[in-house]
mmCIF file of C-alpha atoms and ligand atoms in Angstrom:
data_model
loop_
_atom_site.group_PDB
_atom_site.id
_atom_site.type_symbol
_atom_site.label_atom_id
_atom_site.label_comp_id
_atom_site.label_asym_id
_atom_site.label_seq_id
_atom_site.Cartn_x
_atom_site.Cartn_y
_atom_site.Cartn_z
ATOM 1 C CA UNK E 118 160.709 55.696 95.461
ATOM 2 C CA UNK E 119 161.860 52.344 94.928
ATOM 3 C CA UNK E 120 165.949 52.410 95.946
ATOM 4 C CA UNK E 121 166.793 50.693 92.438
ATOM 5 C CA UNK E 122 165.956 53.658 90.741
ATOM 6 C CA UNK E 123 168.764 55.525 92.164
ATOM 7 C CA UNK E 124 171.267 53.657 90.924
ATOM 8 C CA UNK E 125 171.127 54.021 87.959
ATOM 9 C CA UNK E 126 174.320 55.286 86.230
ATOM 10 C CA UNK E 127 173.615 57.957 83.424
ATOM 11 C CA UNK E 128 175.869 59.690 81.320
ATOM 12 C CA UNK E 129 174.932 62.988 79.746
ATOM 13 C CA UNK E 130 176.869 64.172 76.733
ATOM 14 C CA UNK E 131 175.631 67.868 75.727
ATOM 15 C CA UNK E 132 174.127 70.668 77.068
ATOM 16 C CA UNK E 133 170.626 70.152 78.909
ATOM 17 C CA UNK E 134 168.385 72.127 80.917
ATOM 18 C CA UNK E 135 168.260 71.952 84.979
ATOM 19 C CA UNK E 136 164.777 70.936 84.966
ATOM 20 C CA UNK E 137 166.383 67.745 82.539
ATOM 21 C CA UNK E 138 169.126 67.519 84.350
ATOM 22 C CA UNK E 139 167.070 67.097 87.625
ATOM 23 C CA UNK E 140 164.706 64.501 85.974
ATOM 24 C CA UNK E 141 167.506 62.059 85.051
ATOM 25 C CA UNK E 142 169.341 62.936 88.753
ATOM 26 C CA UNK E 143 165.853 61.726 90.216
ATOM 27 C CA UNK E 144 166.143 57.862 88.928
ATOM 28 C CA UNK E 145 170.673 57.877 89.016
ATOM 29 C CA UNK E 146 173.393 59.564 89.229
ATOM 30 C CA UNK E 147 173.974 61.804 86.606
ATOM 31 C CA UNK E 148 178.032 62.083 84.839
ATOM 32 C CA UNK E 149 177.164 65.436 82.921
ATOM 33 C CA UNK E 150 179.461 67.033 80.141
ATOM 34 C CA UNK E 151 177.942 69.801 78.824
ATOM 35 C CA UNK E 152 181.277 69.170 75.987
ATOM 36 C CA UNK E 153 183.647 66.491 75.380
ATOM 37 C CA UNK E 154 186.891 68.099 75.210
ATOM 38 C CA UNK E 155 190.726 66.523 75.543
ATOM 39 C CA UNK E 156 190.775 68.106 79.600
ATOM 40 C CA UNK E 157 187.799 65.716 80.567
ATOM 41 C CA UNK E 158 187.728 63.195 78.135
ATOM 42 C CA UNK E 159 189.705 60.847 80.479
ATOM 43 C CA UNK E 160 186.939 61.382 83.135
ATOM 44 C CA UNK E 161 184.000 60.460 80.465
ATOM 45 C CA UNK E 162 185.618 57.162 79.517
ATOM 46 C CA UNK E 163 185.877 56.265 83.178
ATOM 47 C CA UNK E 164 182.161 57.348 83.617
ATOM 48 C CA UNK E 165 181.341 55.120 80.481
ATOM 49 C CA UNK E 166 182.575 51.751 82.118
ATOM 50 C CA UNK E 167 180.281 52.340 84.974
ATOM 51 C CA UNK E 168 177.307 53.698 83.051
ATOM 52 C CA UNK E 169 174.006 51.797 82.448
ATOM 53 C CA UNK E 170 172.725 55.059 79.975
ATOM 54 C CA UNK E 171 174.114 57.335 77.867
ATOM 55 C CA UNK E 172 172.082 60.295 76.319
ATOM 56 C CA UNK E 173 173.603 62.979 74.059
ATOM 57 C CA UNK E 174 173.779 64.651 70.510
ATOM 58 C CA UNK E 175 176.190 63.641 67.866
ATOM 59 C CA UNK E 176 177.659 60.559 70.402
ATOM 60 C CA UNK E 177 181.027 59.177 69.323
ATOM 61 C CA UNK E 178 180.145 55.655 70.457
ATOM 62 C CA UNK E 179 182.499 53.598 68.523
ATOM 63 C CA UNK E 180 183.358 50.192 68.963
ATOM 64 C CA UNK E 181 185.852 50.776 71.260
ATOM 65 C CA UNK E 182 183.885 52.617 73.609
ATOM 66 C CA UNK E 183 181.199 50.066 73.229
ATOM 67 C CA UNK E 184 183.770 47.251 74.466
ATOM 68 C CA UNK E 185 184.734 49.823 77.673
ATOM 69 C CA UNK E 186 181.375 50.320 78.758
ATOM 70 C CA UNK E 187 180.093 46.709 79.894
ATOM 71 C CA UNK E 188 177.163 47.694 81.577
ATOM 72 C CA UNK E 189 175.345 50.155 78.902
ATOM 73 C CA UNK E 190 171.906 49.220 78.672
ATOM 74 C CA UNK E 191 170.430 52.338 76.833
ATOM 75 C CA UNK E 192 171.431 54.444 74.305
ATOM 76 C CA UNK E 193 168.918 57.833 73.828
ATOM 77 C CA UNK E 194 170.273 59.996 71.041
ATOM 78 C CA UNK E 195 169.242 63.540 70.820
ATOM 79 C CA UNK E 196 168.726 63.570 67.087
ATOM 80 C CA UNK E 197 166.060 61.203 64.627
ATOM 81 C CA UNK E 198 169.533 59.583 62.364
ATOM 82 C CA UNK E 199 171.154 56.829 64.247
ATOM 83 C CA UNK E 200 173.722 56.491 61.264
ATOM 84 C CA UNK E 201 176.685 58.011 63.764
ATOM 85 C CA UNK E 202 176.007 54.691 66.028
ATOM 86 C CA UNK E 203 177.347 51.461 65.644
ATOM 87 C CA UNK E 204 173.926 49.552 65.355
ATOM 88 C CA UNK E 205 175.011 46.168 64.881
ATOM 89 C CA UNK E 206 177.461 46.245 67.661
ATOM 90 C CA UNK E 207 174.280 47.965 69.931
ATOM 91 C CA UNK E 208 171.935 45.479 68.274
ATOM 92 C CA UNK E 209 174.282 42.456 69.505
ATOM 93 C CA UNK E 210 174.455 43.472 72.790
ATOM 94 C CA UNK E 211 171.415 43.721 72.917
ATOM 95 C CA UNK E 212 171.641 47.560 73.723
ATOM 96 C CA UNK E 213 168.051 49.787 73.724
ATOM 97 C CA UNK E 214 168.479 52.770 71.399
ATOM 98 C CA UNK E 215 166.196 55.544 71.370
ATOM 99 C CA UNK E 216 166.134 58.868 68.884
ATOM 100 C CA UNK E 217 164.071 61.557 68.432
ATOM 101 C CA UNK E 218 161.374 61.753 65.444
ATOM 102 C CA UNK E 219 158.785 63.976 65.191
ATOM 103 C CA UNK E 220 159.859 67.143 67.180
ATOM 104 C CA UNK E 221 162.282 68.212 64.287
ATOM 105 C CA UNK E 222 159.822 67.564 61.574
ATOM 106 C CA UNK E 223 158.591 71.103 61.054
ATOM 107 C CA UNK E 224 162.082 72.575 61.509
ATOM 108 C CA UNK E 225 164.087 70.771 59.548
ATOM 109 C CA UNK E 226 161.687 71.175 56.612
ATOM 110 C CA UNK E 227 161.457 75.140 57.346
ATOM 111 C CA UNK E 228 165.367 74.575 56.973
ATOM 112 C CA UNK E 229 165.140 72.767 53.278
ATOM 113 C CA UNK E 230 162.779 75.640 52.401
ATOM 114 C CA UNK E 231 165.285 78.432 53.169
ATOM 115 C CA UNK E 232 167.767 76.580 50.994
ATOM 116 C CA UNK E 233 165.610 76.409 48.231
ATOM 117 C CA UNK E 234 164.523 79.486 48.326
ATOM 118 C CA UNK E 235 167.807 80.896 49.290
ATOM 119 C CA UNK E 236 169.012 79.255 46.439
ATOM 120 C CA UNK E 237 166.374 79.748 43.423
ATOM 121 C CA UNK E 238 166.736 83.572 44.040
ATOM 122 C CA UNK E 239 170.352 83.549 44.720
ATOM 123 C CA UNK E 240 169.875 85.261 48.121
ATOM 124 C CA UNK E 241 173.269 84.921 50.149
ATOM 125 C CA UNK E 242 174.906 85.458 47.037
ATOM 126 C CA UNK E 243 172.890 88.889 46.089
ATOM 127 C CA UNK E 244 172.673 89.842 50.262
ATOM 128 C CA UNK E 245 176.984 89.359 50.099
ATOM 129 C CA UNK E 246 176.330 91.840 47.233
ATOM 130 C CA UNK E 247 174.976 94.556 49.092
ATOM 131 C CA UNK E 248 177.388 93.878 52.582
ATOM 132 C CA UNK E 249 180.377 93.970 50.455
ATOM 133 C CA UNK E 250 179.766 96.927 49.360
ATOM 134 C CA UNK E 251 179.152 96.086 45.420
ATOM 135 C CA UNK E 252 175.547 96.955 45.139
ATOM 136 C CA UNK E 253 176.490 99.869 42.867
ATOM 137 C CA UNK E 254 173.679 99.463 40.088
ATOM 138 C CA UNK E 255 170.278 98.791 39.596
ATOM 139 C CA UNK E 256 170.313 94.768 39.435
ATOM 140 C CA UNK E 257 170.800 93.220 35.906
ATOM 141 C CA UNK E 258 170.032 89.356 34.494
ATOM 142 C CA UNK E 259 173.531 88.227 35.424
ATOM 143 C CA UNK E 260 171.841 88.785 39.290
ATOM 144 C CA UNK E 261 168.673 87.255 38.210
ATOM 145 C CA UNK E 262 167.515 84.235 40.161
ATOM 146 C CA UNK E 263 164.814 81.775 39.241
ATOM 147 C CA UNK E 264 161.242 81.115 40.621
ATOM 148 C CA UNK E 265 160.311 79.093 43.295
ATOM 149 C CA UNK E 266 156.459 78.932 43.164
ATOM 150 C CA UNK E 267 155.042 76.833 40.329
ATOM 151 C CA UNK E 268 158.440 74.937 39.991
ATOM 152 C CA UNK E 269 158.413 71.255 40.179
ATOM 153 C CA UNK E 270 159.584 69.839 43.625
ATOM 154 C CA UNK E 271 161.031 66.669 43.909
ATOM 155 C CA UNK E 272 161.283 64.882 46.992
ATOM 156 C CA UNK E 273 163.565 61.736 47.109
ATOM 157 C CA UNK E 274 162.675 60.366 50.515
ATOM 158 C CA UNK E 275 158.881 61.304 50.858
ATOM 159 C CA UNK E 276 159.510 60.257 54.789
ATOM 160 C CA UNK E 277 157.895 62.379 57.835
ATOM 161 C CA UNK E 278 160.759 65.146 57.256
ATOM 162 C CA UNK E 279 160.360 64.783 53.426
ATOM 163 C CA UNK E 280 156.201 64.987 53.280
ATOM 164 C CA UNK E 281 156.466 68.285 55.415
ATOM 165 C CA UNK E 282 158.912 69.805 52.511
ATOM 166 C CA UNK E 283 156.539 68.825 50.180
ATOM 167 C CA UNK E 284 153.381 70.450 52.137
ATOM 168 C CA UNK E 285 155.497 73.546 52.095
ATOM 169 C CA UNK E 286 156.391 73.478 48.300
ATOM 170 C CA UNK E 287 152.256 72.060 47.545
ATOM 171 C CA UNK E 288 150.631 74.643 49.456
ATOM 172 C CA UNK E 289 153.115 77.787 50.098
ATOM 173 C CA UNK E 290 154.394 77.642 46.994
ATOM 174 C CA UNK E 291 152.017 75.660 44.150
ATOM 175 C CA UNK E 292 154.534 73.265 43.232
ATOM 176 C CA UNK E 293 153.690 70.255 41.851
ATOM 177 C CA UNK E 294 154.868 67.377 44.134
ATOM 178 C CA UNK E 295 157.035 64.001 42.633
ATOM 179 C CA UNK E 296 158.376 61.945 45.458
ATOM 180 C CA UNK E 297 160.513 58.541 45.712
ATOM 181 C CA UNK E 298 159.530 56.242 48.480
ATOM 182 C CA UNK E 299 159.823 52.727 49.276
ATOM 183 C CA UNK E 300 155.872 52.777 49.017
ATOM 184 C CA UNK E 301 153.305 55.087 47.702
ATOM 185 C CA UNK E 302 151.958 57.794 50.390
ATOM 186 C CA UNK E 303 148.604 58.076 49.196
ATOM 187 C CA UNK E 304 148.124 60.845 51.444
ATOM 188 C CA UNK E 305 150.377 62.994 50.119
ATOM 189 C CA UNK E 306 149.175 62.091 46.740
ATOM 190 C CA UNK E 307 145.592 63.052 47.952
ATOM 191 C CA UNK E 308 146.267 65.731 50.067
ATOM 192 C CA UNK E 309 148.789 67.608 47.674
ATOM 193 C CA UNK E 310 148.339 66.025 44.183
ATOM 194 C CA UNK E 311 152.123 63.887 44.479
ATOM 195 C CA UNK E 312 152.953 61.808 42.394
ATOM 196 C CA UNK E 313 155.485 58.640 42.930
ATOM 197 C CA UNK E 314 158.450 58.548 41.160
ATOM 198 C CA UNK E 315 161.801 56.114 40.547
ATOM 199 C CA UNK E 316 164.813 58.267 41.063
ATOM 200 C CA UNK E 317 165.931 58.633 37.662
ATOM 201 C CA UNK E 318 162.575 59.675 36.794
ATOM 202 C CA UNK E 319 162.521 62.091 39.593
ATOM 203 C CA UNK E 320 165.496 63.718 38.929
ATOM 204 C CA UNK E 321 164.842 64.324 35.591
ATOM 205 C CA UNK E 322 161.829 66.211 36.010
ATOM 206 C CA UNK E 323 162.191 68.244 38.914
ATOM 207 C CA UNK E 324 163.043 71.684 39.317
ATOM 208 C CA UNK E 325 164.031 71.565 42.518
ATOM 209 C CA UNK E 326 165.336 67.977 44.124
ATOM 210 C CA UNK E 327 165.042 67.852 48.050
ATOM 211 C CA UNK E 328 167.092 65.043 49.725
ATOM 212 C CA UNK E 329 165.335 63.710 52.775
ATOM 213 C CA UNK E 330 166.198 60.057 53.066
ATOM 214 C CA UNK E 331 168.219 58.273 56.315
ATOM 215 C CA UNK E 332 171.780 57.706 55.450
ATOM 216 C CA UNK E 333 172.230 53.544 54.921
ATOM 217 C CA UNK E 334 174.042 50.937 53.155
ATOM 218 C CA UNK E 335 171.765 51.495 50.439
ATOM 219 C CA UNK E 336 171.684 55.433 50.144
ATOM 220 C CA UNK E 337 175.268 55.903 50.256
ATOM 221 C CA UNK E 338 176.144 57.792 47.478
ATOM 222 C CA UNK E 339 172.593 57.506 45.861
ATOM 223 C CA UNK E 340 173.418 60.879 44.141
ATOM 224 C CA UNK E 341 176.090 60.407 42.317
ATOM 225 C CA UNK E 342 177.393 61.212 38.913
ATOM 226 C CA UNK E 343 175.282 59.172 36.888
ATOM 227 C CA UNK E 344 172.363 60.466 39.269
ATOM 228 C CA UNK E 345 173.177 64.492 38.730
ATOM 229 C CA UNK E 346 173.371 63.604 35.089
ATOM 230 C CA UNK E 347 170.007 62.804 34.924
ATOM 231 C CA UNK E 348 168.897 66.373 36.243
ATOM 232 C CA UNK E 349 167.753 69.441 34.434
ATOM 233 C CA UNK E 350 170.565 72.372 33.817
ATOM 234 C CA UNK E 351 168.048 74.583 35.177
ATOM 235 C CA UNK E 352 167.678 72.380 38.508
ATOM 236 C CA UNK E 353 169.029 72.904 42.302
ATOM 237 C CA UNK E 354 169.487 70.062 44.751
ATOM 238 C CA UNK E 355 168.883 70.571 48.180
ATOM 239 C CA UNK E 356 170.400 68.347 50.679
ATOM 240 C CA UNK E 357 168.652 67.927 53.990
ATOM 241 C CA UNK E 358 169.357 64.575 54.685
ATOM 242 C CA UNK E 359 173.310 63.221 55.364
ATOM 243 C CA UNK E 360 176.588 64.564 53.722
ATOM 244 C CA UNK E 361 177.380 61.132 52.226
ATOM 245 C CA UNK E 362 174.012 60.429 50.582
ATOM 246 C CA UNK E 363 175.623 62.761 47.714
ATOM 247 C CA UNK E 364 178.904 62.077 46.199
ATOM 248 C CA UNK E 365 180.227 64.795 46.808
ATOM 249 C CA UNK E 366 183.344 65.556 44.558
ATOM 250 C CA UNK E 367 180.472 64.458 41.498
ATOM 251 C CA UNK E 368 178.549 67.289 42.938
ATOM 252 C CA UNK E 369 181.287 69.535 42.316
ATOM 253 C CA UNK E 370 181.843 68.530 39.012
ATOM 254 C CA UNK E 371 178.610 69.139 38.064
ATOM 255 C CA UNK E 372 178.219 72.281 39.496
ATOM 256 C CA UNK E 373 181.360 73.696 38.057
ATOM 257 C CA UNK E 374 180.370 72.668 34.277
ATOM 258 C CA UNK E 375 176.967 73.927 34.938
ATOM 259 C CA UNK E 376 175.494 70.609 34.430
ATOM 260 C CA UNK E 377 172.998 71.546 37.562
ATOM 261 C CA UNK E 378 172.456 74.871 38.207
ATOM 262 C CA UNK E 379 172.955 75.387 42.142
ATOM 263 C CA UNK E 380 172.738 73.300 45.282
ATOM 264 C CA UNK E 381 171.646 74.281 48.754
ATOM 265 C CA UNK E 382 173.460 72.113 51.380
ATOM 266 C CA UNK E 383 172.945 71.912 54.913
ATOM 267 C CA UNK E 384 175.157 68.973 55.077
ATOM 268 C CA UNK E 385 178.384 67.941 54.182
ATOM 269 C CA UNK E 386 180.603 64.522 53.981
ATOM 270 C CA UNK E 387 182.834 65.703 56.465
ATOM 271 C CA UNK E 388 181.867 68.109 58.938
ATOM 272 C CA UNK E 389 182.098 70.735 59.644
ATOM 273 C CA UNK E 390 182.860 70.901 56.008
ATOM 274 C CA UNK E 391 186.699 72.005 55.393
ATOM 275 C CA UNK E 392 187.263 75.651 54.875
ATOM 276 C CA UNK E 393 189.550 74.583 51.856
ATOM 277 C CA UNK E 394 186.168 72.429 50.192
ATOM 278 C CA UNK E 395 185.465 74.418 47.271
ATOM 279 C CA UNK E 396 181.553 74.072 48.161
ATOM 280 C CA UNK E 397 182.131 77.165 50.850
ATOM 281 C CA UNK E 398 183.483 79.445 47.886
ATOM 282 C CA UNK E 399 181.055 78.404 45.072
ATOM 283 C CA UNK E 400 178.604 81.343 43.919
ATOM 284 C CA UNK E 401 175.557 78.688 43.141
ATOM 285 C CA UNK E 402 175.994 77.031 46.744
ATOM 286 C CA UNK E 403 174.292 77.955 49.691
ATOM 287 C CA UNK E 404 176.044 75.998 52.426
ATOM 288 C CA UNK E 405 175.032 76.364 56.032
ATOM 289 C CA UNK E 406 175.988 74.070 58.980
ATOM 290 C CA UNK E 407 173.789 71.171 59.665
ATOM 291 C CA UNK E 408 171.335 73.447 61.050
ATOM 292 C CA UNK E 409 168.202 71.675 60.185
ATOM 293 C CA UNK E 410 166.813 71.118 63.649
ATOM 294 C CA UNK E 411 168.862 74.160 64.940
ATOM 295 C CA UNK E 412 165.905 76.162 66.386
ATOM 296 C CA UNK E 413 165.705 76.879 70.378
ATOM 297 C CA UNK E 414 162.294 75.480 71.194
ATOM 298 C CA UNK E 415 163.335 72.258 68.376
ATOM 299 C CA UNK E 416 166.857 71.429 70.127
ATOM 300 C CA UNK E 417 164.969 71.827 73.609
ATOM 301 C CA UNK E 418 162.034 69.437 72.717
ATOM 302 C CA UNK E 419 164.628 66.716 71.335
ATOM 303 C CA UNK E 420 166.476 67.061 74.831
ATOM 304 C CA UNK E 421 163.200 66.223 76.195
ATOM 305 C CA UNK E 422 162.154 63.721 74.615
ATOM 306 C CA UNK E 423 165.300 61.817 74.548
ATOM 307 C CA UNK E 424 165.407 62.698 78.366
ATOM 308 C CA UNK E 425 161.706 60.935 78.378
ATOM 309 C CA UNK E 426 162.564 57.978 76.767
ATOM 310 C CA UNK E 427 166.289 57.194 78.667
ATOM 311 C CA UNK E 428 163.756 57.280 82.027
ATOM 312 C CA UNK E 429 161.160 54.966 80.278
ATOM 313 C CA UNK E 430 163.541 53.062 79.577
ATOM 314 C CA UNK E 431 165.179 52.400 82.739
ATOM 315 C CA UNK E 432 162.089 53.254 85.229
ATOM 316 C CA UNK E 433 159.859 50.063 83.022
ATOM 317 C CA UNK E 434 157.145 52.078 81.363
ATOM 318 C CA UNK E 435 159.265 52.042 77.743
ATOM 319 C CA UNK E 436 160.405 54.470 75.461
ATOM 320 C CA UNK E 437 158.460 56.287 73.485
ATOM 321 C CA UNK E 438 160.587 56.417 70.231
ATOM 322 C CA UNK E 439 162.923 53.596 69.757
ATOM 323 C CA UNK E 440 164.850 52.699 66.798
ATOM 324 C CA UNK E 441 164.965 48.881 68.172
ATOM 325 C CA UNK E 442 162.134 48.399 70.144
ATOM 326 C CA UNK E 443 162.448 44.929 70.084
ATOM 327 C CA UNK E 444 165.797 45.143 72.388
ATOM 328 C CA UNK E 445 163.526 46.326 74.715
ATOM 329 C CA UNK E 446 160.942 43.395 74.818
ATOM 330 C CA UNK E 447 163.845 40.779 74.850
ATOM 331 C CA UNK E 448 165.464 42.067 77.642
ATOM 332 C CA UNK E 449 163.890 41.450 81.209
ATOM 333 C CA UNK E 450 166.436 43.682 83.182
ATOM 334 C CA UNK E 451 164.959 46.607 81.977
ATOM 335 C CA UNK E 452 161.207 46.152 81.739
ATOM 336 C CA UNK E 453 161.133 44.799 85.201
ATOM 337 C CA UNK E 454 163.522 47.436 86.328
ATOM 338 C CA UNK E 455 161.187 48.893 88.798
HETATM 339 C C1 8YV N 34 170.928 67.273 64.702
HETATM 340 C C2 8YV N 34 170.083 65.708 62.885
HETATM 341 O O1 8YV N 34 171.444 68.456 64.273
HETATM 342 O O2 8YV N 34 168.451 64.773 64.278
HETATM 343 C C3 8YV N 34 169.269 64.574 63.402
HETATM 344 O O3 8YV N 34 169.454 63.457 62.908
HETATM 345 O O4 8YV N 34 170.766 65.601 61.937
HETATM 346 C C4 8YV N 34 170.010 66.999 63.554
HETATM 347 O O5 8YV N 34 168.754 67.313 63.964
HETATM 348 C C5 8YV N 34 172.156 66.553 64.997
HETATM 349 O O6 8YV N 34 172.109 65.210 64.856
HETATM 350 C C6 8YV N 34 172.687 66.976 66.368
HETATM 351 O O7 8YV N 34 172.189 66.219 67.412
#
């Protein structure tokens, strides 16, 4: 093997396998923490100035970091939303960023599916009933939920994560598909019947509204409190996506006054979400934390694949899933790295 590929300085934030661990050790030498903690966070900044890579989960590459490391070449996050990273900062630099599509799809919508149906039948709620020991009578309609199949299912985001909700709701459950996009999907609209939507339109008409859109500029806040007031009484929202995509004090508003009916949320504006937020205690929310791609064999194939394309990267044959790909045909240094 060619000696360049040993030098290669990597820095591995989260917990990998050996066999991952010895992949990235083949082309550099590998500064591992499993966890960034205060005892070796001294010894991760020093690693950073030296490093030409950095792979991990939810990175905190700020700024300042950025500035400190003067040599990083690659960035390979194990997760598909690049919203923690500074991206115009990597962007200027000129700084290869890869994520990890695809190998969360199916998981992360099997995740929006337990929320909606843990929420339209009230199940953590009615399941606390029986553990707390207050099951003492046959169930009456203050403990009735609401249906799931034939309900209308709104997606706002019909993205990869967002059409595999809505194959779920189609064909599991006969729901009748809308969907917001930037532009129609017309397979989803063969394949399951879906119709395109504007927001408003959306959320006035669904049953159940699915959030599955990246969190940007421009979806910051999309549901707010003008947005929840277009929804049905009857409706639940179902957040997928990023805490801050909802407002989330309007959420609680609306919740409390009953202006939506319940909301299952896998993630929160600040997380993990405060014990104190009044979301954890609320009877129609089913909160659960940021779990979507929380599965063994999902986590493992996102190490993997962000493992594949930090030694693309660096070894010349490319990443497979970059967010900028174009870094990586502007800059020489690491196409002709071999
Ligand atoms: C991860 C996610 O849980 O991939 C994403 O963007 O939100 C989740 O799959 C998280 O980012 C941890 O890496």
């Amino acid at each position: 093997m060619d000696e360049s590929f040993r030098n290669w300085r990597i820095v591995a934030v989260r917990r990998l396998s050996e066999e991952q661990l010895r992949a990235l050790s083949a082309i550099g030498h590998v500064d591992y923490f499993e966890d960034l903690t205060d005892d070796n966070r001294g010894d991760f900044h020093a690693a950073m100035q030296q490093a030409d890579a950095l792979i991990g989960g939810k990175l905190e590459l700020d700024e300042n970091l950025l500035a400190e490391a003067s040599r990083l070449q690659v960035v390979s996050t194990i997760s598909v939303g690049y919203d923690h990273l500074p991206m115009a900062a990597l962007n200027r630099r000129g700084i290869l960023v890869c994520h990890t599509p695809d190998v969360l799809t199916e998981t992360t919508a099997d995740t929006a599916f337990a929320l909606v149906m843990a929420t339209q039948r009230r199940v953590v709620e009615l399941a606390n009933l029986v553990r707390e020991g207050r099951w003492t009578a046959h169930l009456g309609r203050e403990h009735f939920g609401v249906d799931v199949h034939g309900k209308t299912l709104g997606i706002v985001g019909a993205g990869r994560i967002g059409a595999a909700i809505a194959r779920r709701g189609a064909l599991g459950f006969n729901m009748p598909i809308l969907y917001t996009a930037g532009s129609p999907k017309p397979a989803l609209e063969r394949e399951l019947g879906a119709q395109r939507r504007d927001l408003a339109t959306l959320l006035a008409e669904a049953d159940v509204v699915c959030l599955s859109v990246p969190y940007q500029a421009d979806t910051h806040h999309l549901i707010d409190a003008e947005a929840l007031s277009h929804m049905k009484a009857s409706a639940s929202l179902i957040n997928v996506a990023r805490g801050k995509v909802v407002d989330e004090a309007a959420l609680i508003a609306a919740l409390r006054r009953g202006q939506i009916r319940a909301a299952g949320l896998d993630v929160f504006e600040e997380e993990p979400l405060p014990a104190i937020s009044p979301l954890a205690a609320m009877d129609n929310v089913v909160t659960t934390p940021h779990m979507g791609s929380a599965t063994h064999e999902t986590r493992e194939a996102m190490a993997q694949l962000a493992v594949d394309n930090l030694i693309g990267a660096l070894t010349g044959d490319g990443p497979l899933t970059a967010v900028n790909r174009d870094v990586w045909q502007r800059v020489p240094l690491l196409r002709e790295a071999h």
